CSV table of C-alpha atoms (C1' of nucleotides) in Angstrom, one decimal:
chain,number,residue,atom,x,y,z
L,662,MET,CA,1.5,-2.0,2.5
L,663,PRO,CA,-1.8,-1.6,3.8
L,664,GLU,CA,-4.5,-0.8,1.4
L,665,LEU,CA,-7.7,1.0,2.3
L,666,PRO,CA,-9.0,-1.5,5.0
L,667,GLU,CA,-5.7,-1.7,6.7
L,668,VAL,CA,-5.1,2.1,6.6
L,669,GLU,CA,-8.6,2.7,7.8
L,670,THR,CA,-8.2,0.3,10.7
L,671,ILE,CA,-5.0,2.1,11.7
L,672,ARG,CA,-6.8,5.5,11.3
L,673,LYS,CA,-9.6,4.5,13.7
L,674,GLN,CA,-7.1,3.4,16.3
L,675,LEU,CA,-4.9,6.5,15.9
L,676,HIS,CA,-7.9,8.8,16.1
L,677,SER,CA,-9.3,7.3,19.3
L,678,ARG,CA,-5.9,7.4,21.0
L,679,LEU,CA,-4.7,10.7,19.7
L,680,LYS,CA,-7.7,13.0,19.4
L,681,GLY,CA,-7.2,16.1,21.5
L,682,ARG,CA,-3.6,15.0,22.5
L,683,VAL,CA,-0.8,17.6,22.5
L,684,VAL,CA,2.7,16.7,21.2
L,685,SER,CA,5.3,17.1,24.0
L,686,ASP,CA,8.3,15.5,22.3
L,687,VAL,CA,9.4,14.3,18.9
L,688,ILE,CA,12.5,12.0,18.9
L,689,ILE,CA,14.0,11.3,15.5
L,690,TYR,CA,16.0,8.1,15.2
L,691,LYS,CA,16.3,7.9,11.5
L,692,THR,CA,15.1,10.1,8.7
L,693,GLY,CA,15.6,9.0,5.1
L,694,ARG,CA,15.1,10.1,1.6
L,695,GLU,CA,11.3,10.5,1.8
L,696,THR,CA,11.3,12.1,5.2
L,697,PRO,CA,14.2,14.4,5.5
L,698,VAL,CA,13.0,16.0,8.8
L,699,GLY,CA,15.1,17.6,11.5
L,700,LYS,CA,15.0,20.3,14.1
L,701,TYR,CA,12.6,22.4,12.1
L,702,PHE,CA,10.1,19.6,12.0
L,703,ILE,CA,10.5,19.0,15.8
L,704,ARG,CA,10.0,22.7,16.5
L,705,GLN,CA,6.9,23.0,14.3
L,706,VAL,CA,5.2,19.9,15.6
L,707,THR,CA,6.0,20.1,19.3
L,708,GLY,CA,3.2,21.8,21.2
L,709,GLY,CA,0.7,21.1,18.4
L,710,ARG,CA,-2.7,19.8,19.4
L,711,LEU,CA,-4.3,17.0,17.3
L,712,ALA,CA,-7.9,17.6,16.3
L,713,GLY,CA,-8.1,14.1,15.0
L,714,VAL,CA,-6.7,11.6,12.5
L,715,GLY,CA,-8.3,11.3,9.1
L,716,ARG,CA,-7.6,9.4,5.9
L,717,ARG,CA,-7.7,10.0,2.2
L,718,ALA,CA,-6.8,7.1,-0.2
L,719,LYS,CA,-4.0,5.4,1.6
L,720,VAL,CA,-2.7,8.5,3.3
L,721,LEU,CA,-3.2,9.1,7.0
L,722,ILE,CA,-3.9,12.8,8.0
L,723,PHE,CA,-2.8,13.8,11.5
L,724,GLN,CA,-4.8,17.0,11.7
L,725,PHE,CA,-3.7,19.7,14.0
L,726,ASP,CA,-6.3,22.1,15.3
L,727,ASP,CA,-4.6,25.1,13.6
L,728,GLY,CA,-5.2,23.7,10.1
L,729,ARG,CA,-1.8,22.2,9.6
L,730,ALA,CA,-1.4,18.4,9.3
L,731,ILE,CA,1.2,15.6,9.1
L,732,LEU,CA,0.6,13.4,6.2
L,733,GLY,CA,1.6,9.8,6.7
L,734,HIS,CA,2.0,7.2,4.0
L,735,LEU,CA,3.0,3.6,5.0
L,736,LYS,CA,3.8,2.4,1.5
L,737,MET,CA,4.8,-1.3,1.8
L,738,THR,CA,6.1,-1.7,5.4
L,739,GLY,CA,5.3,1.4,7.4
L,740,LYS,CA,3.8,1.0,10.9
L,741,PHE,CA,2.5,3.1,13.7
L,742,LEU,CA,2.7,1.4,17.0
L,743,PHE,CA,1.7,2.6,20.5
L,744,VAL,CA,4.4,1.7,22.9
L,745,ASP,CA,5.0,2.1,26.6
L,746,ASP,CA,8.0,3.7,28.2
L,747,GLU,CA,9.7,0.3,28.7
L,748,TYR,CA,9.8,-0.2,25.0
L,749,SER,CA,13.3,-0.7,23.6
L,750,ARG,CA,13.8,0.7,20.1
L,751,GLY,CA,13.8,-1.7,17.2
L,752,LYS,CA,16.1,-1.6,14.2
L,753,HIS,CA,13.6,0.0,11.9
L,754,ASP,CA,12.1,2.5,14.2
L,755,ARG,CA,12.3,6.0,12.8
L,756,ILE,CA,10.4,8.6,14.8
L,757,LEU,CA,8.8,8.6,18.3
L,758,PHE,CA,6.0,11.0,19.1
L,759,VAL,CA,5.4,11.6,22.8
L,760,PHE,CA,2.2,13.3,24.0
L,761,THR,CA,1.6,15.3,27.1
L,762,ASP,CA,-0.6,12.5,28.6
L,763,GLY,CA,2.2,10.0,28.2
L,764,THR,CA,1.0,8.3,25.1
L,765,ARG,CA,3.9,7.2,22.9
L,766,MET,CA,3.6,6.5,19.2
L,767,MET,CA,6.5,5.0,17.2
L,768,TRP,CA,6.7,5.3,13.4
L,769,SER,CA,8.6,2.4,12.0
L,770,ASP,CA,9.3,1.3,8.4
L,771,ILE,CA,11.5,-1.6,7.3
L,772,ARG,CA,11.8,-0.7,3.6
L,773,GLN,CA,11.8,3.1,4.2
L,774,PHE,CA,9.5,3.8,1.3
L,775,GLY,CA,6.9,5.5,3.6
L,776,TYR,CA,6.9,9.2,4.5
L,777,LEU,CA,5.7,11.7,7.0
L,778,LYS,CA,5.4,15.3,6.0
L,779,LEU,CA,4.1,18.5,7.6
L,780,VAL,CA,1.8,20.5,5.3
L,781,SER,CA,-0.3,23.6,5.6
L,782,ASP,CA,-4.0,23.7,5.2
L,783,SER,CA,-3.8,24.7,1.6
L,784,GLU,CA,-1.1,22.1,0.8
L,785,LEU,CA,-3.3,19.5,2.4
L,786,GLN,CA,-6.4,20.4,0.3
L,787,GLU,CA,-4.3,20.5,-2.9
L,788,GLN,CA,-2.5,17.2,-2.3
L,789,MET,CA,-5.6,15.2,-1.2
L,790,GLY,CA,-7.7,16.7,-4.0
L,791,LYS,CA,-5.9,14.8,-6.7
L,792,TYR,CA,-7.2,11.4,-5.5
L,793,GLY,CA,-10.2,9.7,-7.0
L,794,PRO,CA,-13.4,9.0,-5.1
L,795,GLU,CA,-13.4,7.2,-1.8
L,796,PRO,CA,-15.0,3.8,-2.5
L,797,LEU,CA,-16.9,3.5,0.8
L,798,GLU,CA,-18.4,7.0,0.6
L,799,THR,CA,-19.4,7.2,-3.1
L,800,PRO,CA,-22.5,5.9,-4.9
L,801,VAL,CA,-21.7,2.7,-6.9
L,802,GLN,CA,-22.8,4.2,-10.2
L,803,GLU,CA,-20.3,7.0,-9.8
L,804,LEU,CA,-17.5,4.5,-9.0
L,805,ALA,CA,-18.6,2.5,-12.1
L,806,ASN,CA,-18.4,5.6,-14.2
L,807,ARG,CA,-14.7,6.0,-13.2
L,808,LEU,CA,-14.1,2.8,-15.1
L,809,LEU,CA,-15.1,4.2,-18.5
L,810,THR,CA,-11.8,5.8,-19.6
L,811,PRO,CA,-9.2,5.6,-20.8
L,812,LYS,CA,-10.8,2.8,-22.9
L,813,THR,CA,-7.6,1.0,-23.8
L,814,ARG,CA,-6.4,0.7,-20.3
L,815,LYS,CA,-6.2,-2.7,-18.6
L,816,ILE,CA,-8.7,-3.1,-15.7
L,817,LYS,CA,-6.0,-4.0,-13.2
L,818,ALA,CA,-4.0,-0.8,-14.0
L,819,ALA,CA,-7.2,1.3,-13.6
L,820,LEU,CA,-8.0,-0.2,-10.2
L,821,LEU,CA,-4.5,0.4,-8.9
L,822,ASP,CA,-4.6,4.1,-10.1
L,823,GLN,CA,-5.4,6.2,-7.0
L,824,GLU,CA,-6.8,8.9,-9.2
L,825,THR,CA,-9.3,6.6,-10.7
L,826,ILE,CA,-10.6,5.2,-7.4
L,827,ALA,CA,-8.8,5.8,-4.1
L,828,GLY,CA,-7.5,3.1,-1.7
L,829,VAL,CA,-7.6,0.0,-3.8
L,830,GLY,CA,-4.2,-1.9,-4.0
L,831,ASN,CA,-2.9,-5.1,-5.4
L,832,ILE,CA,-4.7,-7.5,-3.1
L,833,TYR,CA,-8.2,-6.0,-3.4
L,834,ALA,CA,-7.9,-5.3,-7.1
L,835,ASP,CA,-7.4,-9.0,-7.7
L,836,GLU,CA,-10.1,-10.0,-5.2
L,837,ALA,CA,-12.6,-7.6,-6.7
L,838,CYS,CA,-12.0,-8.8,-10.2
L,839,HIS,CA,-12.4,-12.4,-9.1
L,840,ARG,CA,-15.7,-11.7,-7.3
L,841,ALA,CA,-17.0,-9.8,-10.4
L,842,GLY,CA,-15.9,-12.6,-12.7
L,843,ILE,CA,-13.8,-10.3,-14.8
L,844,ARG,CA,-10.2,-10.9,-16.0
L,845,PRO,CA,-7.9,-8.2,-14.8
L,846,THR,CA,-6.1,-8.1,-18.2
L,847,ARG,CA,-9.2,-6.9,-20.0
L,848,ARG,CA,-9.4,-3.4,-21.4
L,849,LEU,CA,-11.9,-1.0,-19.9
L,850,SER,CA,-13.6,-0.7,-23.3
L,851,THR,CA,-14.7,-4.4,-23.1
L,852,LEU,CA,-16.8,-3.7,-20.1
L,853,ASN,CA,-20.5,-2.9,-20.4
L,854,ASN,CA,-22.4,-0.9,-17.8
L,855,GLU,CA,-23.5,-4.0,-16.1
L,856,ASP,CA,-19.9,-5.2,-15.8
L,857,ARG,CA,-18.7,-1.9,-14.4
L,858,ILE,CA,-21.5,-1.8,-11.8
L,859,ARG,CA,-20.8,-5.4,-10.8
L,860,LEU,CA,-17.1,-4.6,-10.4
L,861,ALA,CA,-17.7,-1.4,-8.5
L,862,LYS,CA,-20.1,-3.3,-6.1
L,863,GLU,CA,-17.5,-6.0,-5.6
L,864,ILE,CA,-14.8,-3.4,-4.8
L,865,VAL,CA,-17.1,-2.0,-2.1
L,866,SER,CA,-18.0,-5.4,-0.8
L,867,VAL,CA,-14.4,-6.7,-0.5
L,868,LEU,CA,-13.2,-3.5,1.1
L,869,THR,CA,-16.1,-3.5,3.6
L,870,GLU,CA,-15.7,-7.2,4.5
L,871,SER,CA,-11.9,-6.8,4.9
L,872,LEU,CA,-12.4,-3.7,7.1
L,873,ALA,CA,-14.7,-5.7,9.3
L,874,GLN,CA,-11.8,-8.1,9.8
L,875,LYS,CA,-9.3,-5.3,10.4
L,876,GLY,CA,-7.6,-6.0,7.1
L,877,THR,CA,-5.3,-8.5,5.6
L,878,SER,CA,-1.9,-9.5,7.0
L,879,ALA,CA,-0.3,-11.1,4.0
L,880,ASN,CA,3.3,-10.3,5.0
L,881,ASP,CA,4.0,-8.1,8.0
L,882,TYR,CA,1.0,-5.8,8.3
L,883,VAL,CA,0.0,-5.1,11.9
L,884,ASP,CA,-2.2,-2.5,13.5
L,885,THR,CA,-1.2,0.0,16.1
L,886,GLU,CA,-1.4,-2.6,18.8
L,887,GLY,CA,0.7,-5.1,16.9
L,888,GLU,CA,-2.3,-7.2,15.9
L,889,LYS,CA,-2.7,-8.9,12.6
L,890,GLY,CA,-5.8,-8.4,10.4
L,891,GLY,CA,-8.1,-11.4,10.0
L,892,PHE,CA,-9.0,-11.2,6.3
L,893,LEU,CA,-6.1,-13.4,4.9
L,894,SER,CA,-8.0,-16.6,5.2
L,895,LEU,CA,-11.0,-15.0,3.4
L,896,LEU,CA,-9.0,-14.1,0.2
L,897,ARG,CA,-10.2,-16.0,-2.8
L,898,VAL,CA,-7.3,-15.5,-5.3
L,899,TYR,CA,-4.5,-13.4,-3.9
L,900,GLY,CA,-1.7,-15.6,-2.7
L,901,ARG,CA,-3.5,-18.8,-3.8
L,902,GLU,CA,-1.5,-19.6,-7.0
L,903,ASN,CA,-2.1,-23.3,-8.0
L,904,GLU,CA,-4.7,-23.7,-5.4
L,905,PRO,CA,-8.3,-24.6,-6.5
L,906,CYS,CA,-10.7,-21.8,-7.2
L,907,LEU,CA,-13.3,-21.7,-4.4
L,908,THR,CA,-16.1,-21.5,-6.9
L,909,CYS,CA,-15.1,-23.8,-9.7
L,910,LYS,CA,-12.0,-25.8,-8.5
L,911,THR,CA,-9.8,-24.6,-11.4
L,912,LYS,CA,-6.2,-23.9,-10.5
L,913,ILE,CA,-5.7,-20.2,-9.7
L,914,LYS,CA,-3.1,-18.7,-12.1
L,915,LYS,CA,-0.6,-16.0,-11.3
L,916,MET,CA,0.9,-13.6,-13.9
L,917,VAL,CA,2.8,-10.4,-13.8
L,918,LEU,CA,0.8,-7.4,-15.0
L,919,GLY,CA,2.2,-3.9,-14.8
L,920,GLY,CA,5.0,-5.3,-12.6
L,921,ARG,CA,2.6,-6.6,-10.0
L,922,GLY,CA,1.7,-10.2,-9.2
L,923,THR,CA,-1.8,-10.7,-10.5
L,924,HIS,CA,-4.0,-13.7,-9.5
L,925,TYR,CA,-7.1,-14.9,-11.3
L,926,CYS,CA,-9.2,-18.0,-12.1
L,927,PRO,CA,-8.8,-18.8,-15.8
L,928,SER,CA,-12.2,-20.4,-15.7
L,929,CYS,CA,-14.6,-18.1,-13.9
L,930,GLN,CA,-13.0,-14.8,-14.9
L,931,LYS,CA,-13.8,-14.0,-18.5
R,443,DA,C1',-1.3,10.4,-23.4
R,444,DT,C1',-0.3,5.7,-22.1
R,445,DA,C1',2.5,1.7,-21.2
R,446,DT,C1',6.5,-0.4,-19.5
R,447,DG,C1',10.3,-0.9,-16.7
R,448,DC,C1',12.8,0.3,-13.0
R,449,DA,C1',14.1,2.6,-8.8
R,450,DC,C1',13.5,3.4,-4.0
R,451,DC,C1',14.9,-0.3,0.4
R,452,DT,C1',15.1,-4.5,3.6
R,453,DG,C1',13.8,-9.1,4.5
R,454,DT,C1',12.4,-13.7,3.4
R,455,DG,C1',11.8,-17.8,0.9
R,456,DT,C1',13.4,-20.9,-2.8
R,457,DG,C1',16.4,-23.6,-5.4
R,458,DC,C1',20.9,-24.9,-6.4
F,1195,DT,C1',25.5,-23.5,5.0
F,1196,DG,C1',26.1,-20.3,1.4
F,1197,DC,C1',24.8,-17.9,-2.5
F,1198,DA,C1',21.9,-15.9,-6.2
F,1199,DC,C1',17.6,-14.6,-7.3
F,1200,DA,C1',12.7,-13.6,-7.1
F,1201,DC,C1',9.4,-11.4,-4.8
F,1202,DA,C1',6.7,-8.4,-1.2
F,1203,DG,C1',-0.2,-4.4,0.8
F,1204,DG,C1',3.1,1.5,-3.2
F,1205,DT,C1',4.3,5.1,-5.9
F,1206,DG,C1',7.1,8.2,-9.0
F,1207,DC,C1',10.1,8.8,-12.6
F,1208,DA,C1',12.5,8.0,-17.1
F,1209,DT,C1',12.0,6.2,-21.3
F,1210,DA,C1',9.6,4.1,-25.6
DNA sequence: ATATGCACCTGTGTGC
DNA sequence: TGCACACAGGTGCATA
């Protein structure tokens, strides 16, 4: 799925199309394990007015003006797509939201890992509160300090942990480590303050640059208009196994770390 | 408390 | 062409 730049791209589009809109219909095509919604959900949501669409970590927050919200997680293959009334339903389409102005938004998810859930104001606060700091809204030193403990933890694992820093996923963890010249297998305890600052700065840089390109479409990520992100060709290590490092020409290596494909340059990442 | 491995799903690409 | 297997932007759980 989408990591922070992709989710934020989607959030902006959703916000500009949905702010102030009132839900007139909810049509459920397919529910699933993670989103076992039914008539109750339809009843609760229909007639609700959206104050806007926010984001915390990789979670989209469809905020109703009465304090309730629908939380939306795309996981690996979730999509929100604006469609017209000619649109014919695709195999993986799950829930269609229709608004009183005629706007139609389809939630679709090939692998069905994603979820939508309706929460109260207090549930929203509680569930969003567990995430670590937002990297694009937090001073670099504070982000760097998040990389102090637990000392024996591998850097890659820390970066993927949403309670350490929110919004970083597999692609940008690898990219940030490469930019900072730090091997993802190292333990946090091996970093000095300068390393942590450099890594934190590179996290911010890579997320910011990717956001400017509307994210990375490595597999099937598309935005709400079905457009791909433009950052794929700017990746330096992710998906570039056996290709030359762009700084030193050494072959990029790929290994499995914590069950995730991990890419690095054996020469410039110490 | 952390680390690992796997489970949740479907689709795609690879090698035989 | 078929088949088996590995792997994919994430997370949560069981087990060591």
